[in-house]
């Protein structure tokens, strides 16, 4: 049998928070403890307390996040602890980690794949979490994992409270990295996933006349940062307000089923070089569009996604829903009340009683077709299922 238990706490004292979030575990050790934490806690103190609380040998992995979603609720703050314990006598877990992504994220991806080892022939789900603030090209991280046999992944970037972008954490055992990545392979569980978008082009088209990797150097022949600030009326400050409302949208490859434009939100500015830094590259010569989100598109897309996913789960045995919703969608855009309503509405459409464990990510990872793509502003939702795939 495979099942999960969920725990949550906002107590200020680390030991009390861990005791509230993690019930005493009887029987065999969980095969995984997935942990999301707010940055008001000392992350390594939390990990040390978890190691004392959990049975010996329980692998602990996770990330700092802007907030979490759980059955019936969402929560955003700088202090919270959310824990998912996965119990199973049929699922096995493999983990991998790197403490630095830059300057060679493709090599980092290859290192993660090598640590995971060859993928199994049977059902398996691979999750990825990483730091978004170090300037690494996430598409190269994904390429390194694909080279090593892991082309399809779900996950998201670590985060922190809404505001100035300072630091995120990736949680590995008793250590908290600040510029790394981790991967988790769950052998024996099949992912059934969907995603929704919610950003719409507003008609202003520009040409990326010069790019350098994941930096856009020029838009329409002018310094990209100058064009960005002029067009949107923003300052060259790496603040979430400059990434929450606007993005550059690129058309997806021909034949790809996708909801609108693939958006790229800037996560850095080079004030001296006047460039925009993204988590993923935009090709030189690409026609891009300024994108804006609407509440109607966000809420309507979420409900439609839930209906598609519910249909895809027919005949399956779901264990848990893992969500990786963009952190720019909930309270900063929808407001806390509608953000909770969005999540509760989706949960009402999915199978009754299905456990739910979600993070608000600062960059989303989900497959499009047979390959994994990096996304902004999206809401990837992955349900882990056991048992054979229905005919």
Coordinates of C-alpha atoms in Angstrom, one line a residue:
X1 CA 0.0 0.0 0.0
X2 CA 1.1 3.5 -0.8
X3 CA -0.2 6.6 1.0
X4 CA 0.9 10.0 2.3
X5 CA 0.5 11.9 5.6
X6 CA 0.6 15.7 5.6
X7 CA 1.6 18.1 8.3
X8 CA 1.7 21.9 8.7
X9 CA 2.8 24.4 11.3
X10 CA 3.4 28.1 11.7
X11 CA 4.8 28.0 15.3
X12 CA 7.8 30.3 15.8
X13 CA 9.8 27.7 17.8
X14 CA 11.5 25.2 15.4
X15 CA 11.2 22.2 17.7
X16 CA 7.5 22.9 18.3
X17 CA 6.8 23.5 14.6
X18 CA 8.4 20.2 13.7
X19 CA 6.6 18.3 16.4
X20 CA 3.3 19.8 15.2
X21 CA 4.0 19.1 11.5
X22 CA 5.4 15.6 11.8
X23 CA 3.4 13.1 13.7
X24 CA 5.2 10.3 15.5
X25 CA 5.8 7.6 12.8
X26 CA 5.1 4.0 13.7
X27 CA 6.3 1.1 11.6
X28 CA 8.8 1.3 8.7
X29 CA 10.4 4.6 7.9
X30 CA 8.8 6.7 5.2
X31 CA 10.4 6.4 1.8
X32 CA 10.5 10.2 1.5
X33 CA 9.9 13.3 3.5
X34 CA 9.2 16.2 1.2
X35 CA 9.5 19.5 3.0
X36 CA 8.6 23.1 2.2
X37 CA 9.7 25.9 4.5
X38 CA 9.5 29.6 4.9
X39 CA 12.8 31.6 5.1
X40 CA 12.0 33.1 8.5
X41 CA 13.2 29.7 10.0
X42 CA 16.8 28.7 10.1
X43 CA 16.5 26.0 7.4
X44 CA 19.3 23.9 8.8
X45 CA 17.8 24.0 12.3
X46 CA 14.6 22.7 10.8
X47 CA 16.4 19.9 9.0
X48 CA 18.2 18.9 12.2
X49 CA 15.0 18.8 14.1
X50 CA 13.4 16.7 11.4
X51 CA 16.2 14.3 11.5
X52 CA 15.7 13.8 15.2
X53 CA 11.9 13.4 14.8
X54 CA 11.8 11.0 11.8
X55 CA 12.9 7.4 11.7
X56 CA 16.6 6.9 10.9
X57 CA 17.2 6.6 7.2
X58 CA 14.2 8.8 6.0
X59 CA 15.4 10.8 3.1
X60 CA 14.5 14.5 3.5
X61 CA 14.4 16.8 0.5
X62 CA 12.6 20.0 -0.3
X63 CA 12.9 23.8 -0.7
X64 CA 12.1 27.2 0.7
X65 CA 9.0 28.6 -1.0
X66 CA 6.9 31.7 -1.1
X67 CA 4.0 29.6 0.2
X68 CA 2.2 26.3 0.2
X69 CA -1.1 24.8 -0.8
X70 CA -2.8 22.0 1.2
X71 CA -6.2 20.4 1.2
X72 CA -8.7 23.2 1.6
X73 CA -6.2 26.0 1.9
X74 CA -3.3 28.1 0.7
X75 CA -0.8 29.9 2.8
X76 CA 1.8 32.6 2.1
X77 CA 4.2 34.0 4.7
X78 CA 7.8 34.0 5.7
X79 CA 7.2 31.4 8.5
X80 CA 5.6 28.0 7.8
X81 CA 6.6 24.4 7.7
X82 CA 4.8 21.9 5.5
X83 CA 5.8 18.2 5.4
X84 CA 4.6 15.3 3.2
X85 CA 5.6 11.8 4.3
X86 CA 5.3 9.1 1.6
X87 CA 4.8 5.6 3.0
X88 CA 5.0 2.6 0.7
X89 CA 6.2 -1.0 0.5
X90 CA 6.3 -0.8 -3.4
X91 CA 7.7 2.6 -4.1
X92 CA 11.5 3.2 -4.0
X93 CA 13.2 6.6 -4.0
X94 CA 16.4 7.8 -5.6
X95 CA 17.8 11.2 -4.9
X96 CA 20.5 13.5 -6.3
X97 CA 21.8 17.0 -5.6
X98 CA 24.4 19.6 -6.7
X99 CA 25.3 22.6 -4.6
X100 CA 26.1 25.0 -7.5
X101 CA 24.3 25.4 -10.9
X102 CA 26.4 28.1 -12.5
X103 CA 28.6 28.4 -14.5
X104 CA 27.7 25.1 -16.2
X105 CA 24.1 24.2 -15.6
X106 CA 24.2 21.5 -18.3
X107 CA 27.0 19.7 -16.4
X108 CA 25.0 20.1 -13.2
X109 CA 22.0 18.4 -14.9
X110 CA 24.3 15.6 -16.1
X111 CA 25.6 15.2 -12.6
X112 CA 22.1 14.9 -11.2
X113 CA 21.2 12.2 -13.8
X114 CA 24.4 10.3 -13.1
X115 CA 23.6 10.2 -9.4
X116 CA 20.1 9.0 -10.0
X117 CA 21.4 6.2 -12.2
X118 CA 19.7 4.6 -15.2
X119 CA 15.9 5.1 -15.2
X120 CA 13.8 2.0 -14.6
X121 CA 11.8 0.2 -17.2
X122 CA 8.6 0.5 -15.2
X123 CA 6.6 3.5 -13.9
X124 CA 8.6 6.4 -12.4
X125 CA 8.2 10.1 -11.6
X126 CA 11.1 12.5 -11.4
X127 CA 10.9 15.8 -9.5
X128 CA 13.3 18.8 -9.8
X129 CA 13.8 21.8 -7.5
X130 CA 16.5 24.5 -8.0
X131 CA 17.7 28.0 -7.2
X132 CA 16.4 30.6 -9.6
X133 CA 18.5 33.6 -8.6
X134 CA 22.0 32.6 -9.6
X135 CA 21.6 33.4 -13.3
X136 CA 21.8 29.8 -14.5
X137 CA 20.1 28.9 -17.8
X138 CA 17.5 26.4 -16.7
X139 CA 17.0 25.0 -20.2
X140 CA 20.6 23.8 -20.0
X141 CA 20.0 22.1 -16.6
X142 CA 17.0 20.3 -18.2
X143 CA 19.2 19.4 -21.2
X144 CA 21.8 17.8 -19.0
X145 CA 19.1 15.7 -17.3
X146 CA 17.6 14.7 -20.6
X147 CA 21.1 13.7 -21.8
X148 CA 21.3 11.4 -18.8
X149 CA 18.0 9.7 -19.5
X150 CA 15.5 12.0 -17.7
X151 CA 13.6 14.0 -20.4
X152 CA 10.3 14.4 -18.5
X153 CA 10.3 16.1 -15.1
X154 CA 7.9 18.1 -12.9
X155 CA 9.0 20.7 -10.3
X156 CA 9.8 24.3 -9.6
X157 CA 12.2 26.8 -8.4
X158 CA 12.8 27.6 -4.7
X159 CA 11.4 30.8 -3.4
X160 CA 11.1 33.3 -0.5
X161 CA 8.4 35.8 0.6
X162 CA 7.1 38.3 -1.9
X163 CA 9.4 41.3 -2.2
X164 CA 13.0 41.9 -2.9
X165 CA 14.7 38.8 -4.4
X166 CA 17.5 37.8 -2.0
X167 CA 18.1 34.1 -1.4
X168 CA 16.4 30.7 -1.7
X169 CA 17.2 27.3 -0.2
X170 CA 17.3 23.8 -1.5
X171 CA 17.0 21.2 1.3
X172 CA 19.1 18.1 1.2
X173 CA 19.3 15.9 4.4
X174 CA 20.7 18.2 7.0
X175 CA 22.1 20.8 4.6
X176 CA 20.5 23.9 3.0
X177 CA 22.0 24.9 -0.3
X178 CA 21.5 28.5 -1.6
X179 CA 22.5 28.0 -5.3
X180 CA 21.9 24.4 -6.1
X181 CA 19.4 21.9 -7.4
X182 CA 18.0 18.5 -6.3
X183 CA 16.2 15.7 -8.1
X184 CA 13.9 13.0 -6.7
X185 CA 13.0 9.8 -8.6
X186 CA 9.9 8.0 -7.3
X187 CA 10.0 4.5 -8.9
X188 CA 6.7 2.8 -8.9
X189 CA 4.5 5.9 -9.4
X190 CA 3.2 7.2 -12.7
X191 CA 2.7 10.9 -13.2
X192 CA -0.5 12.2 -14.7
X193 CA 0.0 15.9 -15.3
X194 CA -1.7 19.0 -16.7
X195 CA -0.9 22.7 -16.7
X196 CA -2.6 26.0 -17.3
X197 CA -1.2 29.4 -18.1
X198 CA -3.1 32.6 -17.6
X199 CA -0.9 35.2 -19.5
X200 CA -2.1 36.8 -22.7
X201 CA -0.2 38.8 -25.3
X202 CA -1.3 42.5 -25.5
X203 CA -0.3 43.2 -29.0
X204 CA 3.1 44.9 -28.6
X205 CA 5.6 43.0 -30.7
X206 CA 9.3 43.4 -30.5
X207 CA 12.3 41.6 -32.1
X208 CA 15.1 40.2 -29.9
X209 CA 17.8 41.6 -32.2
X210 CA 20.7 40.3 -30.0
X211 CA 20.8 37.7 -27.3
X212 CA 23.6 35.9 -25.4
X213 CA 22.5 32.7 -23.8
X214 CA 19.8 33.5 -21.3
X215 CA 20.4 37.3 -21.6
X216 CA 18.5 39.5 -24.0
X217 CA 21.0 42.2 -25.1
X218 CA 18.9 44.2 -27.6
X219 CA 15.2 44.6 -28.4
X220 CA 14.4 46.3 -31.7
X221 CA 18.1 47.3 -31.9
X222 CA 18.2 49.1 -28.6
X223 CA 19.5 48.1 -25.2
X224 CA 17.0 45.6 -23.9
X225 CA 16.9 47.1 -20.3
X226 CA 16.2 50.5 -21.7
X227 CA 13.3 49.2 -23.8
X228 CA 11.9 47.2 -21.0
X229 CA 11.9 50.1 -18.5
X230 CA 10.4 52.6 -21.1
X231 CA 7.7 50.3 -22.3
X232 CA 6.5 49.2 -18.9
X233 CA 7.3 52.2 -16.8
X234 CA 9.4 50.3 -14.3
X235 CA 12.8 50.8 -12.7
X236 CA 15.8 48.5 -13.2
X237 CA 15.4 46.8 -9.8
X238 CA 15.4 43.1 -9.3
X239 CA 12.1 43.0 -7.4
X240 CA 9.2 40.7 -7.8
X241 CA 6.9 43.6 -8.8
X242 CA 9.0 43.7 -12.0
X243 CA 8.4 40.0 -12.7
X244 CA 4.9 39.5 -11.4
X245 CA 2.9 41.5 -13.9
X246 CA 4.8 41.5 -17.1
X247 CA 6.8 39.1 -19.3
X248 CA 8.0 38.5 -22.8
X249 CA 6.0 35.8 -24.6
X250 CA 7.4 33.6 -27.3
X251 CA 5.3 31.4 -29.6
X252 CA 5.7 27.7 -28.8
X253 CA 7.2 25.4 -31.5
X254 CA 4.9 24.5 -34.3
X255 CA 2.6 21.6 -33.5
X256 CA 3.0 22.0 -29.8
X257 CA -0.2 21.9 -27.8
X258 CA 0.1 24.9 -25.4
X259 CA -2.2 27.4 -23.8
X260 CA -1.0 30.7 -25.4
X261 CA 2.6 32.1 -25.5
X262 CA 5.5 30.6 -23.6
X263 CA 6.4 33.4 -21.2
X264 CA 9.8 34.5 -19.9
X265 CA 9.9 36.7 -16.8
X266 CA 13.2 38.6 -16.1
X267 CA 14.9 37.4 -12.9
X268 CA 17.9 39.8 -13.2
X269 CA 19.2 43.0 -14.8
X270 CA 22.7 43.9 -15.8
X271 CA 22.5 47.7 -15.3
X272 CA 26.0 48.3 -16.8
X273 CA 25.4 46.2 -19.9
X274 CA 21.7 47.2 -20.0
X275 CA 20.6 43.5 -20.5
X276 CA 17.7 41.4 -19.2
X277 CA 18.5 38.1 -17.6
X278 CA 16.0 35.3 -17.8
X279 CA 15.9 31.7 -16.4
X280 CA 15.8 30.4 -20.0
X281 CA 17.0 31.8 -23.3
X282 CA 15.1 33.7 -26.0
X283 CA 16.6 33.1 -29.5
X284 CA 18.1 36.0 -31.5
X285 CA 15.6 37.1 -34.1
X286 CA 12.6 35.8 -32.1
X287 CA 9.5 38.0 -32.2
X288 CA 8.3 38.5 -28.7
X289 CA 5.2 40.0 -27.2
X290 CA 4.7 41.8 -24.0
X291 CA 2.3 39.6 -21.9
X292 CA -0.1 40.5 -19.2
X293 CA -2.2 38.3 -17.0
X294 CA -6.0 38.6 -16.4
X295 CA -7.9 37.1 -13.5
X296 CA -10.4 35.7 -15.8
X297 CA -7.8 33.8 -17.8
X298 CA -6.1 32.5 -14.6
X299 CA -9.3 31.3 -12.8
X300 CA -11.0 30.0 -15.9
X301 CA -7.8 28.2 -17.1
X302 CA -7.4 26.5 -13.6
X303 CA -11.0 25.1 -13.7
X304 CA -10.6 23.8 -17.2
X305 CA -7.3 22.2 -16.3
X306 CA -8.9 20.4 -13.3
X307 CA -11.6 19.0 -15.6
X308 CA -9.0 17.7 -18.1
X309 CA -7.0 16.1 -15.3
X310 CA -10.0 14.5 -13.7
X311 CA -10.9 12.9 -17.0
X312 CA -7.3 11.6 -17.4
X313 CA -7.4 10.0 -13.9
X314 CA -10.4 7.7 -14.8
X315 CA -9.5 4.1 -14.0
X316 CA -6.3 5.0 -12.1
X317 CA -5.3 4.8 -8.5
X318 CA -4.1 8.3 -7.4
X319 CA -1.9 8.7 -4.4
X320 CA -1.2 12.5 -4.1
X321 CA -1.5 15.6 -6.2
X322 CA 1.7 17.7 -6.3
X323 CA 1.3 21.3 -7.5
X324 CA 4.0 23.8 -8.6
X325 CA 2.0 27.0 -9.1
X326 CA 3.8 30.1 -10.1
X327 CA 4.3 32.4 -7.1
X328 CA 3.2 35.4 -9.2
X329 CA -0.3 33.9 -9.5
X330 CA -1.7 33.7 -5.9
X331 CA -1.9 36.6 -3.4
X332 CA 0.3 39.0 -5.4
X333 CA -2.2 38.8 -8.3
X334 CA -5.4 37.0 -7.4
X335 CA -5.4 38.1 -3.7
X336 CA -5.3 35.7 -0.8
X337 CA -9.1 34.9 -0.9
X338 CA -9.2 34.1 -4.6
X339 CA -5.9 32.2 -4.5
X340 CA -7.4 29.9 -1.9
X341 CA -10.7 29.7 -3.9
X342 CA -8.7 28.7 -7.0
X343 CA -7.0 25.8 -5.2
X344 CA -10.1 24.6 -3.4
X345 CA -12.1 24.7 -6.6
X346 CA -9.6 22.4 -8.4
X347 CA -9.6 20.1 -5.4
X348 CA -13.4 19.8 -5.6
X349 CA -13.2 18.6 -9.2
X350 CA -10.5 16.0 -8.6
X351 CA -11.2 12.7 -6.8
X352 CA -12.7 13.2 -3.4
X353 CA -10.2 12.9 -0.5
X354 CA -7.1 13.1 -2.8
X355 CA -4.2 14.4 -0.7
X356 CA -2.7 17.6 -2.1
X357 CA 0.8 19.1 -1.5
X358 CA 1.8 22.2 -3.3
X359 CA 4.5 24.9 -3.5
X360 CA 4.4 28.4 -5.0
X361 CA 7.4 28.3 -7.3
X362 CA 9.6 31.0 -8.8
X363 CA 9.8 29.2 -12.1
X364 CA 7.9 26.0 -13.2
X365 CA 9.1 22.7 -14.7
X366 CA 6.6 20.5 -16.6
X367 CA 6.6 18.4 -19.8
X368 CA 5.2 19.7 -23.1
X369 CA 4.9 16.6 -25.3
X370 CA 7.9 14.3 -24.7
X371 CA 10.2 17.0 -23.4
X372 CA 10.4 19.1 -20.3
X373 CA 10.0 22.9 -20.6
X374 CA 10.7 25.8 -18.3
X375 CA 7.7 28.0 -17.7
X376 CA 6.7 31.3 -16.0
X377 CA 3.2 32.1 -14.7
X378 CA 2.0 28.6 -15.2
X379 CA 0.3 26.1 -12.8
X380 CA 1.6 22.6 -13.4
X381 CA -0.3 19.9 -11.5
X382 CA 1.0 16.3 -11.3
X383 CA -1.0 13.5 -9.7
X384 CA 1.1 10.4 -8.7
X385 CA -0.7 7.2 -9.4
X386 CA 0.1 3.6 -8.6
X387 CA -0.9 0.4 -10.4
X388 CA -1.0 -0.4 -14.1
X389 CA -1.9 2.2 -16.7
X390 CA -5.6 1.6 -17.7
X391 CA -6.2 0.4 -21.2

